Short mmCIF file of C-alpha atoms in Angstrom, two decimals:
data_model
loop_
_atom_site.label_atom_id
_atom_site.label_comp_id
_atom_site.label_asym_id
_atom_site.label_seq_id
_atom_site.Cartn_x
_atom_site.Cartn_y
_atom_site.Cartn_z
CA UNK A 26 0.00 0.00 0.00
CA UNK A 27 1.37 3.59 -0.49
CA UNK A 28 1.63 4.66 2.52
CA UNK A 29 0.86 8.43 1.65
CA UNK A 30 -2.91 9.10 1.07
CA UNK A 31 -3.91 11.00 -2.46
CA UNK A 32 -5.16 14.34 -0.51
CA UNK A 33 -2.90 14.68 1.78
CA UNK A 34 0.19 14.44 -0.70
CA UNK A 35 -1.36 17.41 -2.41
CA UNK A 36 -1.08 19.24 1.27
CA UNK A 37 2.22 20.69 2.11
CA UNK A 38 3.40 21.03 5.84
CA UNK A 39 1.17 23.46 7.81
CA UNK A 40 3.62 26.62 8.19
CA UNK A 41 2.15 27.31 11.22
CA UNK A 42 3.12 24.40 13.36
CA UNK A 43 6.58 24.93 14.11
CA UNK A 44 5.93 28.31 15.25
CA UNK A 45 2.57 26.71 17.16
CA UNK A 46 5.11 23.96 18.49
CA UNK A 47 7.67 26.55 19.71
CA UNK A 48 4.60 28.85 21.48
CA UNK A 49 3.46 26.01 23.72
CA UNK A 50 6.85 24.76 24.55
CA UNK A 51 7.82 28.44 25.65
CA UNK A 52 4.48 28.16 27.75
CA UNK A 53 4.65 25.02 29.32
CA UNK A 54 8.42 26.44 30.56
CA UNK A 55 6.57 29.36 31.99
CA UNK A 56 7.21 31.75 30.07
CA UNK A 57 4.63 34.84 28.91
CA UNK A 58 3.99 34.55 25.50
CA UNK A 59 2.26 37.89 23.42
CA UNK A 60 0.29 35.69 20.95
CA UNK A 61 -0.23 37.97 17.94
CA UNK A 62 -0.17 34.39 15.59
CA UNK A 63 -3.74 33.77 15.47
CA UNK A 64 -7.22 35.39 14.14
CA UNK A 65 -8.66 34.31 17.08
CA UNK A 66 -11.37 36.95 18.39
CA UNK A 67 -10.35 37.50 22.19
CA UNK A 68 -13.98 39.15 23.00
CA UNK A 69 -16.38 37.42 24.55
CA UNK A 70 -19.90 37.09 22.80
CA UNK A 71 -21.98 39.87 23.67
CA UNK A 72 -24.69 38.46 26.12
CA UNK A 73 -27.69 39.21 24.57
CA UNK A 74 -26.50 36.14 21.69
CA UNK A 75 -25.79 34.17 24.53
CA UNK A 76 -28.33 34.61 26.57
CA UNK A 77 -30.57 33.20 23.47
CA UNK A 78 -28.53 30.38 23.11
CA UNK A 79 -29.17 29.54 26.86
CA UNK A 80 -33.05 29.90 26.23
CA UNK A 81 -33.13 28.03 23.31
CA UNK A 82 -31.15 24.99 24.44
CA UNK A 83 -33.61 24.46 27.45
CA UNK A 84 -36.51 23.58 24.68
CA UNK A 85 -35.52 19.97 24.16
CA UNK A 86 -36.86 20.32 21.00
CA UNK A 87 -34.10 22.49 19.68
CA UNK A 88 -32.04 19.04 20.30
CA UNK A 89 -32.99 17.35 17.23
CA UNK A 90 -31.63 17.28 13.76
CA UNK A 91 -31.87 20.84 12.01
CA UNK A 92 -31.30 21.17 8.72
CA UNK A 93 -28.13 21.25 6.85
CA UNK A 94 -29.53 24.86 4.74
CA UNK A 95 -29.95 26.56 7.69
CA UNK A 96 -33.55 27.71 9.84
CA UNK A 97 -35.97 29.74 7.87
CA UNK A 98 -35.58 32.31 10.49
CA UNK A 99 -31.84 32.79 9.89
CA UNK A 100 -31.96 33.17 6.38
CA UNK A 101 -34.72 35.79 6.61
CA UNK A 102 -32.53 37.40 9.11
CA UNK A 103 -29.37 37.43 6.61
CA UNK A 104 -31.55 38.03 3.72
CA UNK A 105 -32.06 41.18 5.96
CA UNK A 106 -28.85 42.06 6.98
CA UNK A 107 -28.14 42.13 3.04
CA UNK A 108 -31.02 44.65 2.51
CA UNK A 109 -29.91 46.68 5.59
CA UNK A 110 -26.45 47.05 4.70
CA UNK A 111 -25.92 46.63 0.79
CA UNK A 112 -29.32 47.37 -0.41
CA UNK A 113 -29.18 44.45 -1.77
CA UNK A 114 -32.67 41.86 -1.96
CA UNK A 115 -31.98 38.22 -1.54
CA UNK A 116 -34.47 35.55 -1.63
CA UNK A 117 -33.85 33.25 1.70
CA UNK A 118 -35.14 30.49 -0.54
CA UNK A 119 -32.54 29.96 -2.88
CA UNK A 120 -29.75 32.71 -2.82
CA UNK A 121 -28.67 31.96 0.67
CA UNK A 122 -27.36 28.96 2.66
CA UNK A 123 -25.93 28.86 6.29
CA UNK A 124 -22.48 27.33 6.50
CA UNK A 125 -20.23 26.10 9.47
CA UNK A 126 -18.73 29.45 9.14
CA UNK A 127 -17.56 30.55 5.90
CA UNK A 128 -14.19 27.91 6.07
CA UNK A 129 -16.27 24.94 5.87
CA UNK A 130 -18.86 26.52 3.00
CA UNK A 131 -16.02 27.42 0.77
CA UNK A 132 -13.94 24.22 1.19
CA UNK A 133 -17.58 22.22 0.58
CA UNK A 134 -18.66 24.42 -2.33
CA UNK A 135 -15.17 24.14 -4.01
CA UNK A 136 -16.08 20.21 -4.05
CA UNK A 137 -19.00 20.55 -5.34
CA UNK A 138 -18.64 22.47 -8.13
CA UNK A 139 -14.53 21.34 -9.02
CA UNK A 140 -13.74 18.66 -11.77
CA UNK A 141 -10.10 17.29 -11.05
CA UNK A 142 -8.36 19.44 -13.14
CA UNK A 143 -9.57 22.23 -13.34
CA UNK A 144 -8.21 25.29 -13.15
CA UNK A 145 -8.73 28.27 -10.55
CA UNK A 146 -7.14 31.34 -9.38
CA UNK A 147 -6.09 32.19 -6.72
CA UNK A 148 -4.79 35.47 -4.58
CA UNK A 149 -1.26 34.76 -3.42
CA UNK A 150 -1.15 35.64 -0.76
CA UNK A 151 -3.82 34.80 0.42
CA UNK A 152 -5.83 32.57 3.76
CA UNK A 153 -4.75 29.03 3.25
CA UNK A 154 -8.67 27.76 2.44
CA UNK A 155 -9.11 30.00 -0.46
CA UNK A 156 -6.54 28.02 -2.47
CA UNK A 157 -6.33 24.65 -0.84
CA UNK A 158 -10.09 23.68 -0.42
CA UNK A 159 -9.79 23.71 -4.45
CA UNK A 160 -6.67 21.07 -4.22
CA UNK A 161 -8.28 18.61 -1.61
CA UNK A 162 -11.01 18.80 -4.70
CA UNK A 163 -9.03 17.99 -6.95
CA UNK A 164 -8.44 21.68 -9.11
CA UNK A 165 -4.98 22.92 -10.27
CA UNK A 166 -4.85 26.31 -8.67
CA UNK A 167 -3.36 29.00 -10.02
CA UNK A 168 -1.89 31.89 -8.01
CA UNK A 169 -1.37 35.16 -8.65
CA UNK A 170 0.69 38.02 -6.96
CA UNK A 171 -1.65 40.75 -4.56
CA UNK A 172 0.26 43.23 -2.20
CA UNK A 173 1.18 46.76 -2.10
CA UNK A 174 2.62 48.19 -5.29
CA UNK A 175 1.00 45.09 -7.36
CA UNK A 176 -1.09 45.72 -9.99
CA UNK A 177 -4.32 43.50 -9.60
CA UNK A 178 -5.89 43.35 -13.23
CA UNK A 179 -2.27 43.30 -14.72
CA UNK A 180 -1.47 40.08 -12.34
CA UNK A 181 -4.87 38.22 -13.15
CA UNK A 182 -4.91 39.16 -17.05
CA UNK A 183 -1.18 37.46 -16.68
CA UNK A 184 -2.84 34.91 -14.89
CA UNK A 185 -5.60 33.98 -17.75
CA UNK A 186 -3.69 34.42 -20.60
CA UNK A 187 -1.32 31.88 -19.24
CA UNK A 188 -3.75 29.37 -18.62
CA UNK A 189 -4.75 25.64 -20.27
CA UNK A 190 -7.46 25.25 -19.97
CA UNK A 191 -9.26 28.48 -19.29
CA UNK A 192 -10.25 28.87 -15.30
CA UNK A 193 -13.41 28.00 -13.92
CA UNK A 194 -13.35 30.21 -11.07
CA UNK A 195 -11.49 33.36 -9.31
CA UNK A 196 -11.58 33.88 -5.80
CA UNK A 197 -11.99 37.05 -4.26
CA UNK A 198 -11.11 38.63 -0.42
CA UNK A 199 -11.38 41.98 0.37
CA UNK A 200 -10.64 43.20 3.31
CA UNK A 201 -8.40 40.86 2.93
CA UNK A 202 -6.56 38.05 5.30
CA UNK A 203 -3.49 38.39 5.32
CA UNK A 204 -2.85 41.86 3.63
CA UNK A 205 -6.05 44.02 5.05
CA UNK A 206 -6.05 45.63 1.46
CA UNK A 207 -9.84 46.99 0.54
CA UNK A 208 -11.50 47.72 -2.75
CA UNK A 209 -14.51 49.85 -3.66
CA UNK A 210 -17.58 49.55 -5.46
CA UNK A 211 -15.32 50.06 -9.18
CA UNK A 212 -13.00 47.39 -8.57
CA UNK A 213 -15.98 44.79 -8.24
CA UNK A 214 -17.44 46.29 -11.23
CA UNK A 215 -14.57 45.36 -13.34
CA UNK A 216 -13.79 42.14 -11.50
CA UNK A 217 -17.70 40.96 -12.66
CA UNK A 218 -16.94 42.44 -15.77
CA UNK A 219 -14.13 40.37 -16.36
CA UNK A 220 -15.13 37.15 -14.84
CA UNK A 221 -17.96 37.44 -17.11
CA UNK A 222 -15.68 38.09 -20.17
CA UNK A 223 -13.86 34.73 -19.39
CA UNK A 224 -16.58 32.81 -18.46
CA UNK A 225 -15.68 32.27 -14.57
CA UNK A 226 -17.60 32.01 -11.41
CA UNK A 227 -16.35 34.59 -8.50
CA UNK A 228 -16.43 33.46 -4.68
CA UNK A 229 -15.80 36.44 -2.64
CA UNK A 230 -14.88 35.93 1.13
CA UNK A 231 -16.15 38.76 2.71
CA UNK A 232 -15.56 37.84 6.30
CA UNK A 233 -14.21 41.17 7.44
CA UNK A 234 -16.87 42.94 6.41
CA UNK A 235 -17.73 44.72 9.50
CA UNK A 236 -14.24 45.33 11.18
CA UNK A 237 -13.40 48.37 9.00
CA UNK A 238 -11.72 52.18 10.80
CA UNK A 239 -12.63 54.53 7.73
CA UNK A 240 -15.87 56.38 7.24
CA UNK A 241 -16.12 54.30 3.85
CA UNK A 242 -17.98 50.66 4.39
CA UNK A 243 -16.41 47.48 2.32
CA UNK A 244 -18.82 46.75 -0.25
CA UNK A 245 -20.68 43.45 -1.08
CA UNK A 246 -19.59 41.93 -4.76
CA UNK A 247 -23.74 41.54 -4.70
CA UNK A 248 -24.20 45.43 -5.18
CA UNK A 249 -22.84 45.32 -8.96
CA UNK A 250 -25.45 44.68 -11.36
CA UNK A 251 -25.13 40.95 -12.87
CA UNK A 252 -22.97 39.88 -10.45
CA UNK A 253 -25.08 37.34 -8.89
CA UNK A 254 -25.25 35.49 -12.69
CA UNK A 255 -21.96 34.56 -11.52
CA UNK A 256 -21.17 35.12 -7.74
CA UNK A 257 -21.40 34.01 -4.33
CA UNK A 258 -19.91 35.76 -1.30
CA UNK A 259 -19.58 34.31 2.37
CA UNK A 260 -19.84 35.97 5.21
CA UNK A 261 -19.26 35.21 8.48
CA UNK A 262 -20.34 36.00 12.26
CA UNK A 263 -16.86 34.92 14.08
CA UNK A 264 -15.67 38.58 14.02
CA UNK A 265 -18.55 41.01 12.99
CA UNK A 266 -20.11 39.57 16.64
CA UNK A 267 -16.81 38.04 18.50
CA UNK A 268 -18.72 34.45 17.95
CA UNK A 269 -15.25 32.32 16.36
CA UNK A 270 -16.30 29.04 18.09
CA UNK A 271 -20.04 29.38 17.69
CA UNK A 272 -19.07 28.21 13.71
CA UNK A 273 -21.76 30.34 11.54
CA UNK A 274 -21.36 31.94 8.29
CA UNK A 275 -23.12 32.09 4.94
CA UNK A 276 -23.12 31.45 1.00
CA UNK A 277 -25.05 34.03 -0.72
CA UNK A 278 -25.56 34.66 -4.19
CA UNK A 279 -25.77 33.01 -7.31
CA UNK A 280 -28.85 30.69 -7.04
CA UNK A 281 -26.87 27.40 -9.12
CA UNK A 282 -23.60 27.96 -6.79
CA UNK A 283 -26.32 27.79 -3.44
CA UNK A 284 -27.82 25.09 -4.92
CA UNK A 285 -24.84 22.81 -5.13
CA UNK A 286 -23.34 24.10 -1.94
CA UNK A 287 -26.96 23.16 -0.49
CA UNK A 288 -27.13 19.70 -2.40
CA UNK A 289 -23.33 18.64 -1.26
CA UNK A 290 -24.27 19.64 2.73
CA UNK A 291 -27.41 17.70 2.76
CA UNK A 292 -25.35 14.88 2.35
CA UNK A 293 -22.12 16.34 4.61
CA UNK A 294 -24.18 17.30 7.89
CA UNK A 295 -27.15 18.45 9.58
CA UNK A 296 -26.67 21.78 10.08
CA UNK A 297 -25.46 24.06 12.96
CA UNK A 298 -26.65 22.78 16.72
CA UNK A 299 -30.84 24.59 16.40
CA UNK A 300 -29.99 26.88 19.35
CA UNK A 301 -26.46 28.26 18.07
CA UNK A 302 -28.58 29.19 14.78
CA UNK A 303 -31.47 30.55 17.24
CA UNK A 304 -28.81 32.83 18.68
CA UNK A 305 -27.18 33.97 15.34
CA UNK A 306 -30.14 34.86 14.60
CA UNK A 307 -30.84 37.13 17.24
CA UNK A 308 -27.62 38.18 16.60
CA UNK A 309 -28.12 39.30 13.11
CA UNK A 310 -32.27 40.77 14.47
CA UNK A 311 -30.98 42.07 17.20
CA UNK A 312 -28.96 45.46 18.68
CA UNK A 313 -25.88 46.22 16.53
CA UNK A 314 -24.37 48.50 18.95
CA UNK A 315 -21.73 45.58 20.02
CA UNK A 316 -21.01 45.21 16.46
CA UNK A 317 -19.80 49.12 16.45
CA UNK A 318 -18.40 48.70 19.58
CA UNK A 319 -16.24 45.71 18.41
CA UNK A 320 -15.23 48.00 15.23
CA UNK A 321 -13.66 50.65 18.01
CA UNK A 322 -12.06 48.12 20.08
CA UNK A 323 -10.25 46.95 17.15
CA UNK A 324 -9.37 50.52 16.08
CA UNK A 325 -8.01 51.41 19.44
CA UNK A 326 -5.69 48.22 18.93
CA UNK A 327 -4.66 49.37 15.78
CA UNK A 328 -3.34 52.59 16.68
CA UNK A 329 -1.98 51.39 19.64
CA UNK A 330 0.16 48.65 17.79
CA UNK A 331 0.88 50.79 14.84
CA UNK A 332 2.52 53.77 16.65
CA UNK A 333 4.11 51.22 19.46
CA UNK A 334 5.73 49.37 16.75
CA UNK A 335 6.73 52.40 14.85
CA UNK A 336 8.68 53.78 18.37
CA UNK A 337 10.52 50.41 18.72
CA UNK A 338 11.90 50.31 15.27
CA UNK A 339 9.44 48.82 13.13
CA UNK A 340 7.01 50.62 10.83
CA UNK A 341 4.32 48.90 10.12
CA UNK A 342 1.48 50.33 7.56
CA UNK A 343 -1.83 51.02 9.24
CA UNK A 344 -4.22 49.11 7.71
CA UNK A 345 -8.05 50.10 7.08
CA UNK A 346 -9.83 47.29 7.90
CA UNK A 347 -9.68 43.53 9.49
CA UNK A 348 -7.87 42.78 12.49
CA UNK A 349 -4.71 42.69 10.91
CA UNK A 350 -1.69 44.30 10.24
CA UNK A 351 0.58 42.72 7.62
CA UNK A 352 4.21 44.31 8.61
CA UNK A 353 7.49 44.05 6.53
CA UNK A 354 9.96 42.04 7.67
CA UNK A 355 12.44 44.96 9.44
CA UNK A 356 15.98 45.75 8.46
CA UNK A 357 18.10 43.87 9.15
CA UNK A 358 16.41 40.86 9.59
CA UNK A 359 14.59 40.43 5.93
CA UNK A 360 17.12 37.76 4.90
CA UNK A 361 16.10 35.38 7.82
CA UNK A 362 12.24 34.93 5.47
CA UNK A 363 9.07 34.83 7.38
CA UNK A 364 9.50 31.50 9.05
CA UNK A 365 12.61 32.03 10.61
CA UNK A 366 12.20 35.77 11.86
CA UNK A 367 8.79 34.48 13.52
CA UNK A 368 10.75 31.75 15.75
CA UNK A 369 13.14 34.46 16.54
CA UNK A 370 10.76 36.74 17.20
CA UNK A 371 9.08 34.19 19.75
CA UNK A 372 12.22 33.14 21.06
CA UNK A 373 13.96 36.29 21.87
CA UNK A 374 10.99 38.93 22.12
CA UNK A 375 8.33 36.19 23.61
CA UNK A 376 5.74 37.79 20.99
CA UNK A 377 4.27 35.62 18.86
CA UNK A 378 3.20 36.17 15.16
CA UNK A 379 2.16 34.67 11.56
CA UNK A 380 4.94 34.12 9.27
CA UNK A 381 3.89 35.26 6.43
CA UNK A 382 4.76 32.52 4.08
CA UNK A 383 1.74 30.20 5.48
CA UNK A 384 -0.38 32.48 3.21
CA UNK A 385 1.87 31.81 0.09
CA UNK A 386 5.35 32.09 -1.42
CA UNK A 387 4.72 36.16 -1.97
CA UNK A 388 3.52 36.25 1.76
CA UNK A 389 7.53 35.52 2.49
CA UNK A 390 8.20 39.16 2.95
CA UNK A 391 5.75 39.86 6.24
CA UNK A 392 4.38 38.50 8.82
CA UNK A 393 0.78 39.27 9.91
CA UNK A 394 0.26 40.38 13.50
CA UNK A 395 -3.48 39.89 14.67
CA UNK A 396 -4.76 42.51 17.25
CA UNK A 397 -6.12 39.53 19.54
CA UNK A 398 -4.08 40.96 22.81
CA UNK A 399 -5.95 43.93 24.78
CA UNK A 400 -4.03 47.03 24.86
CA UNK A 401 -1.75 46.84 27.70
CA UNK A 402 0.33 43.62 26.21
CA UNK A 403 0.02 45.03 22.89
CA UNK A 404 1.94 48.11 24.57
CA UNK A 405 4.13 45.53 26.17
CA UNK A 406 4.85 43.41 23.16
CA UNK A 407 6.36 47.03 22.02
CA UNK A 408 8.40 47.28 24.72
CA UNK A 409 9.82 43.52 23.60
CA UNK A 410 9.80 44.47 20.54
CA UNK A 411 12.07 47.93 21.42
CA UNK A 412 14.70 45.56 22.85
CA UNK A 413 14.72 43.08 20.52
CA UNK A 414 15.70 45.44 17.47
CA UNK A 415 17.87 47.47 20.18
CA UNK A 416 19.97 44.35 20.15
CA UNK A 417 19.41 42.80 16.97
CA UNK A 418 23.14 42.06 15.73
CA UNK A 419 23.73 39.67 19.12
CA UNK A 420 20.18 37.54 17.97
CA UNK A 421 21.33 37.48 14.67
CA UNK A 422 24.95 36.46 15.73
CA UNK A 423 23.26 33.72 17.73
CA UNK A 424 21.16 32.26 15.24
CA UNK A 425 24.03 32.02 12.63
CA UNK A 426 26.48 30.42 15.47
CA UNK A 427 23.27 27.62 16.74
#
């Protein structure tokens, strides 16, 4: 037998782990790790959600098999959200779908619309899913180069013309993980207009779309007329309402794209637990003060991070949105690559971050630092920070003599 499985050949080594590996050593030896890695919302859920949850799971009725589309009631309520915030009308029968968040209903819509071999494109960088839930399906992805100073439409008309066969689908995220870049209103014109040109399908992860610090709101794809002849966009509650674990998101859009996301889940799972989907959507109904409040909480980390990094050496671009900030690698440590200026980083500054190379080969340049901490060890991850480049020639002399 070979002793490697088909799939997981296709996977490379999750760049993640060694830095994951080296964070829980450091912790089990006592010391205080900053965690900066991971996108992992450090709010609780605000307690009107929760205190629905509670309600609803005291019905033992809500303990049964729900259904793998998602309640009535929590389509209608992001059918709503849609209306409220893009304008936009979307039948709850057929242009939306709850997903496990909006991981799972990409990875499971990318099966059920991929033929092995075919071709998609891809952001590079970009979150690990967006690419990789096409190549557990089977798809030859094809990447192209995002960032500041890149040229989008010049990278993905490179990206087509360069193709055999012609791609079946582009993937879209703005404001996007890892880079926080945003787009308007014009750049999903042109995107459709494009798509359409070349006969692709567009999913567009729109997970961010609430954590943004400018007076200017990130648009929905689903605003641009004709784009839902070809699109679907997922959204997600793990950050708009600090609910990570809770696992709800959605696939909205193009009615044949729904369907087969809908057709593959029936078959996949059951659904989200009835009371978590109760509660989200109470969440989505309900008072969206905590999702404003959420929005300054994350600001306030932002400008704390951004001008503490900036007075220990490291200037890092302020982004607009998500709660991310996707730093350069500083002088002089660039040559050391993503990977290996994270471990240092951990080691000899006890702050931990995401090198940026887990989100692709043009990620290599940055790391991503996620505002997860509350103020006062973001201020103190500074202070490491301050030292760290203070004495950067002795850490660097170190790693080259270990």
């Amino acid at each position: 037998m070979d002793p490697d499985f088909h799939r997981i050949k296709r996977l490379p080594p999750y760049v993640f782990e060694e830095v994951n590996r080296m964070k829980a050593k450091a912790r089990a030896a006592g010391e205080d790790i900053i965690d900066l890695g991971m996108g992992n919302p450090d709010s609780p859920t605000p307690p009107h959600i929760v205190e629905k949850l509670v309600e609803t799971v005291r019905d033992g009725r809500t303990h049964r098999y729900s259904t793998s589309r998602g309640i009535p009631g929590l389509r209608r309520a992001n059918a709503a959200y849609y209306k409220r915030r893009f304008d936009v009308e979307i039948d709850p029968e057929t242009e939306t779908i709850a997903t496990l968040g909006s991981k799972e209903g990409l990875a499971n819509l990318a099966m059920a619309i991929t033929t092995p071999g075919d071709v998609i494109l891809s952001p590079n960088p970009s979150y690990p899913i967006h690419p990789y839930g096409f190549i557990i399906a089977g798809a030859v992805v094809r990447h192209f180069e995002v960032g500041p100073g890149i040229d989008f439409f010049a990278a993905l008309e490179r990206a087509v013309r360069h193709c055999i066969p012609t791609p079946t689908c582009l993937i879209l995220n703005f404001p996007s993980n890892p880079t926080a870049m945003t787009v308007d209103l014009e750049f999903y014109k042109e995107v459709v207009k494009f798509a359409k040109e070349h006969g692709m399908y567009i999913l567009s992860d729109l997970a961010y779309a609430e954590i943004y610090f400018g007076d200017v709101k990130p648009p929905s794809i689903l605003q641009v007329e004709g784009a839902r002849d070809i699109a679907v966009e997922f959204t997600s509650l793990s950050k708009t309402y600090s609910m990570p674990g809770w696992r709800m998101g959605f696939a909205t859009g193009n009615k044949r794209l729904v369907g087969a996301l809908a057709r593959i889940k029936s078959y996949l799972d059951y659904g989200a637990f009835t009371p978590i989907q109760v509660a989200a959507t109470a969440a989505l109904n309900g008072p969206q003060d905590c999702v404003e409040d959420f929005r300054q909480l994350y600001k306030h980390r932002r400008d704390v991070l951004i001008s503490g990094f900036a007075a220990a050496g490291w200037e890092v671009p302020s982004p607009e949105a998500t709660m991310f900030a996707w730093a350069p690698i500083p002088e002089p440590f660039t040559h050391l690559g993503s990977l290996e200026f994270s471990k240092l980083l951990l080691q000899e500054a006890k702050v931990a971050v995401a090198p940026g190379l887990g989100f692709g080969e043009h990620g290599d340049g940055f790391v991503r630092v996620a505002m997860v901490e509350n103020e006062q060890r973001i201020r103190q991850a500074s202070r490491n920070i301050k030292k760290f480049m203070a004495n950067a020639d002795q850490h660097l002399a170190r790693k080259e003599a270990s």
